PDB file of C-alpha atoms in Angstrom:
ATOM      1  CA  UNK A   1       0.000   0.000   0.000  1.00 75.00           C
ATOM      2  CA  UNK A   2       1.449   3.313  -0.909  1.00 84.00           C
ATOM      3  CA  UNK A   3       1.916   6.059   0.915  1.00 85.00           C
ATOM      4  CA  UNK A   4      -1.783   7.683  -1.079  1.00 87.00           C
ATOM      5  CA  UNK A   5      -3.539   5.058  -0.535  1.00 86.00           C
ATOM      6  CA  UNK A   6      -3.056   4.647   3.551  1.00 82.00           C
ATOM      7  CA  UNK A   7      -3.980   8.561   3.697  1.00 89.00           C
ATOM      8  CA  UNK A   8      -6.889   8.107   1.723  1.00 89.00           C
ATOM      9  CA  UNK A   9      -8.164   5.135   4.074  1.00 86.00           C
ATOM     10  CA  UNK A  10      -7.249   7.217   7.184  1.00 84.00           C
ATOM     11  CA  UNK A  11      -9.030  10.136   5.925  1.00 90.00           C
ATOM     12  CA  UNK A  12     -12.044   7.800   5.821  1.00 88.00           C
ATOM     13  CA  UNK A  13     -11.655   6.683   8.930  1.00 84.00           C
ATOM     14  CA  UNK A  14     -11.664  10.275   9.989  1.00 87.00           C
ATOM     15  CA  UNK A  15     -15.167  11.084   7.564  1.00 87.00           C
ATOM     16  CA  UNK A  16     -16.392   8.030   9.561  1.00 86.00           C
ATOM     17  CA  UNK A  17     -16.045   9.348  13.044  1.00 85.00           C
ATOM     18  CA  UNK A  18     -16.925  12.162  11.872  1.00 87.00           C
ATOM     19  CA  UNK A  19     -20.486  11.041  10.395  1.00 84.00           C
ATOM     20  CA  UNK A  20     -20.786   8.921  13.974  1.00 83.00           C
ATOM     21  CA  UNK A  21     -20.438  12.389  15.723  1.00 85.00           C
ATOM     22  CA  UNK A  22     -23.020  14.253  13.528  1.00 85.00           C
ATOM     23  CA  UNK A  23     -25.290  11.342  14.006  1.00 84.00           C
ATOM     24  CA  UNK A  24     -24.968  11.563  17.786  1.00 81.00           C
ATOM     25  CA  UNK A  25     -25.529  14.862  17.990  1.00 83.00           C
ATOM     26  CA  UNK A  26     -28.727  14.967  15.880  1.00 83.00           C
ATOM     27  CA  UNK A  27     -29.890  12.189  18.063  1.00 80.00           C
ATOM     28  CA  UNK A  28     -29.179  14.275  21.211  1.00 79.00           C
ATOM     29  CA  UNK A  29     -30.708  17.908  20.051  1.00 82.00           C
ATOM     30  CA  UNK A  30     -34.118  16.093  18.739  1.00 80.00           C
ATOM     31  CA  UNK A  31     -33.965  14.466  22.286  1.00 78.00           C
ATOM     32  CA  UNK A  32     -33.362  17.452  24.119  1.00 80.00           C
ATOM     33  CA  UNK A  33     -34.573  20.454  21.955  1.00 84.00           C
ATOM     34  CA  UNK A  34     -36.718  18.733  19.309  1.00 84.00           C
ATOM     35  CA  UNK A  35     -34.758  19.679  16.872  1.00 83.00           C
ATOM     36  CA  UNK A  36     -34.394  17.247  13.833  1.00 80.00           C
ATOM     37  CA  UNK A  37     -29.811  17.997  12.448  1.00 77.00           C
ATOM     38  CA  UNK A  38     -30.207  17.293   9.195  1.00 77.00           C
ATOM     39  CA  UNK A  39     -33.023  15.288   9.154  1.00 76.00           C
ATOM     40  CA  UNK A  40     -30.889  12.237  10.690  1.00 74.00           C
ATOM     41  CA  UNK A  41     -32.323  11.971  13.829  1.00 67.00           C
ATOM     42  CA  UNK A  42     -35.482   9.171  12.701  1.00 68.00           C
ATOM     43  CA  UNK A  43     -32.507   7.049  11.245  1.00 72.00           C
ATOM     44  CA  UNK A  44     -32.074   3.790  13.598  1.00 67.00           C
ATOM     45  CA  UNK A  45     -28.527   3.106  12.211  1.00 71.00           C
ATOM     46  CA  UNK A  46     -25.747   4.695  10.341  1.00 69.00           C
ATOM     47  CA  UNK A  47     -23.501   2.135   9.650  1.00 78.00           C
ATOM     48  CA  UNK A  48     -20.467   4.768   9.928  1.00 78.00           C
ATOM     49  CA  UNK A  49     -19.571   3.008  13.654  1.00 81.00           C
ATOM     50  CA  UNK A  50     -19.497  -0.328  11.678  1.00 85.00           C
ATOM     51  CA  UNK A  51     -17.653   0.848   9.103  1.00 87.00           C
ATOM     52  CA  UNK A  52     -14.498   2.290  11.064  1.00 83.00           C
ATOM     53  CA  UNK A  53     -14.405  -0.799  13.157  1.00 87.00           C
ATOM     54  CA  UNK A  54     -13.798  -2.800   9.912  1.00 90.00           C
ATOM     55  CA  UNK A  55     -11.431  -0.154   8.052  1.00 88.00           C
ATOM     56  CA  UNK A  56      -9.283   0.193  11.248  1.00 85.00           C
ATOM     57  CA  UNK A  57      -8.955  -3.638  11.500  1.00 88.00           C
ATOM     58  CA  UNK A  58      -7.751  -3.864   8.063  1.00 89.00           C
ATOM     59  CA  UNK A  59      -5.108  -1.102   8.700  1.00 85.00           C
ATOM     60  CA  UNK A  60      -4.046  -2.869  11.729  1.00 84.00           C
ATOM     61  CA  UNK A  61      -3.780  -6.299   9.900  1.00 88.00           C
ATOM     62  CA  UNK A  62      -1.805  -4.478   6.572  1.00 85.00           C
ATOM     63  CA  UNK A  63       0.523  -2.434   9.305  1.00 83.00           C
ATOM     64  CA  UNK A  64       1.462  -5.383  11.923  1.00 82.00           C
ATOM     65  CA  UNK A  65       0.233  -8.709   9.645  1.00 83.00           C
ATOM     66  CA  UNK A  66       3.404  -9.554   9.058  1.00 83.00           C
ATOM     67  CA  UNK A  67       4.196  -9.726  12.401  1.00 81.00           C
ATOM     68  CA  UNK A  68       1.624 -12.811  12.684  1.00 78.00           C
ATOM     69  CA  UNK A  69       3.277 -16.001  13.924  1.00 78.00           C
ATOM     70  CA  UNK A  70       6.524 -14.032  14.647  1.00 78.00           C
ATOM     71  CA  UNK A  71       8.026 -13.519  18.315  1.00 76.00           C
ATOM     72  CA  UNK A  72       6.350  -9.990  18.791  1.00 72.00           C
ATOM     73  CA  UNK A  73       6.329  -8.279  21.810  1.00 76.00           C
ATOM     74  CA  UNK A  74       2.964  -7.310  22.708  1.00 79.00           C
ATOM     75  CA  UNK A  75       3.967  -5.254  25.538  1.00 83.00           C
ATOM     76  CA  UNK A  76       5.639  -2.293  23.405  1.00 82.00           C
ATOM     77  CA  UNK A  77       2.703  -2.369  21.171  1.00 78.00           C
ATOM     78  CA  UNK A  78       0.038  -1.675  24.167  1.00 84.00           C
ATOM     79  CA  UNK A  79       2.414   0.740  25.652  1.00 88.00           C
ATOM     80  CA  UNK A  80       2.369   2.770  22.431  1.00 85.00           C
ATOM     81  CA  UNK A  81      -1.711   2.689  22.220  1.00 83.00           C
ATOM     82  CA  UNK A  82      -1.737   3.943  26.068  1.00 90.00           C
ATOM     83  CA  UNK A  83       0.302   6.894  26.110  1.00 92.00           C
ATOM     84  CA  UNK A  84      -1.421   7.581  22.402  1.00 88.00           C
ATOM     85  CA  UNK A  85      -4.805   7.033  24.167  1.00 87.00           C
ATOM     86  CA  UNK A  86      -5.359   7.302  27.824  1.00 89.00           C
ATOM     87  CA  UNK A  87      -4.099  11.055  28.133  1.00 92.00           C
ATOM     88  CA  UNK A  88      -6.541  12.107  25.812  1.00 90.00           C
ATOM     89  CA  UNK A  89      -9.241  10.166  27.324  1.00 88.00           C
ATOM     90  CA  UNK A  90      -8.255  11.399  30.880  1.00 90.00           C
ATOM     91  CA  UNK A  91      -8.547  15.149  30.145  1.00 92.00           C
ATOM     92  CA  UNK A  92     -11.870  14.650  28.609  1.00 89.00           C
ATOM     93  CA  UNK A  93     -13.112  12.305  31.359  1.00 85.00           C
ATOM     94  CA  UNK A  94     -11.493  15.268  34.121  1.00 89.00           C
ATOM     95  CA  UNK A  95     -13.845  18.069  31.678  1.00 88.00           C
ATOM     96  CA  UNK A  96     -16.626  16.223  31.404  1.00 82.00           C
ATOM     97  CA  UNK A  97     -16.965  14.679  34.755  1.00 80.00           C
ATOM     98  CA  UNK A  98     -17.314  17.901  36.417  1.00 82.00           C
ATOM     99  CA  UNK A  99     -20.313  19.184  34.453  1.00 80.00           C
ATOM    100  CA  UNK A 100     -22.027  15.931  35.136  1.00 74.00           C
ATOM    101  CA  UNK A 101     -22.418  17.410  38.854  1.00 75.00           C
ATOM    102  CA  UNK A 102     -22.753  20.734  38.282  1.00 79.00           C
ATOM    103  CA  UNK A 103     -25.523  20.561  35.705  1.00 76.00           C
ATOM    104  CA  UNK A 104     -27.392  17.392  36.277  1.00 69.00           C
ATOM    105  CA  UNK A 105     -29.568  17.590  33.476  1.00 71.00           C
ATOM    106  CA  UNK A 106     -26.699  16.577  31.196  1.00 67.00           C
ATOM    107  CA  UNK A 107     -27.434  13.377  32.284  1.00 64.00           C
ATOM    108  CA  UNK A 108     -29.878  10.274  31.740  1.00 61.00           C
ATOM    109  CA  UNK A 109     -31.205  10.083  35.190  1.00 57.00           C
ATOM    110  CA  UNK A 110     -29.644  10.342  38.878  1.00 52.00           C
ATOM    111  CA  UNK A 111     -28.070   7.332  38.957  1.00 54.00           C
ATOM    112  CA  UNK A 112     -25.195   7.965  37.085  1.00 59.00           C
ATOM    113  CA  UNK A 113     -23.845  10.877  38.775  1.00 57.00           C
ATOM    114  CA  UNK A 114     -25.008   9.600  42.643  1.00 64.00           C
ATOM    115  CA  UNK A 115     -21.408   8.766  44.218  1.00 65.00           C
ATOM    116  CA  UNK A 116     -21.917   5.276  44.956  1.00 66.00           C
ATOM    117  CA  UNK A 117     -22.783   4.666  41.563  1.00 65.00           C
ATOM    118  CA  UNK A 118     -19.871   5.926  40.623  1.00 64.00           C
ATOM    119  CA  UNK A 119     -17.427   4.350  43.079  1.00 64.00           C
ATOM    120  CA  UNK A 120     -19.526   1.094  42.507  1.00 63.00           C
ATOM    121  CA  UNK A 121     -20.331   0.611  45.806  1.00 59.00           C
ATOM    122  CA  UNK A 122     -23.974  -1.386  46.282  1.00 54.00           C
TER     123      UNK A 122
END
């Protein structure tokens, strides 16, 4: 695969998360505001979820395929996908988390921002 072609497949993966965003977010402001994005909001099912699942698993099998059946170390591999992954999903979780309390309406119900639900203690 040339150089072209892998930016071409990660730009689709990008068009794909995109489309998944623009289809949550119709769902949520016809849920909240009654306001139909687009005209998306009625549709049960994109597909564009599906879809980046599959394209990413082919890039991962084309980048580390060759690897298959090989003595590959597994741990530098997950270490990589952390640091790419968790610090980003930390500093959203610490933004996020905060508004959860403050405006509790944000939320589906009391439940999920009631400490013991939380700290998962029954």
């Amino acid at each position: 695969m040339n150089n072209n072609q892998r930016i071409v497949l990660q730009a689709s993966r990008g068009a794909a998360a995109f489309f998944v965003l623009l289809f949550h977010t119709s769902a949520m402001s016809f849920k909240y505001y009654q306001y139909d994005l687009l005209g998306i909001s009625a549709i049960g099912r994109s597909g564009g979820v599906d879809f980046f699942f599959v394209l990413t698993g082919f890039l991962l099998y084309h980048t580390y395929g060759h690897k298959i059946g090989t003595k590959m170390s597994v741990l530098p591999y997950l270490s990589n996908r952390l640091i790419c992954i968790y610090p980003f999903y930390w500093l959203i979780t610490l933004v996020v988390l905060p508004v959860y309390f403050l405006v509790p309406s944000c939320s589906y119900g009391y439940d999920e921002t009631h400490k013991d639900t939380i700290l998962n203690i029954s």
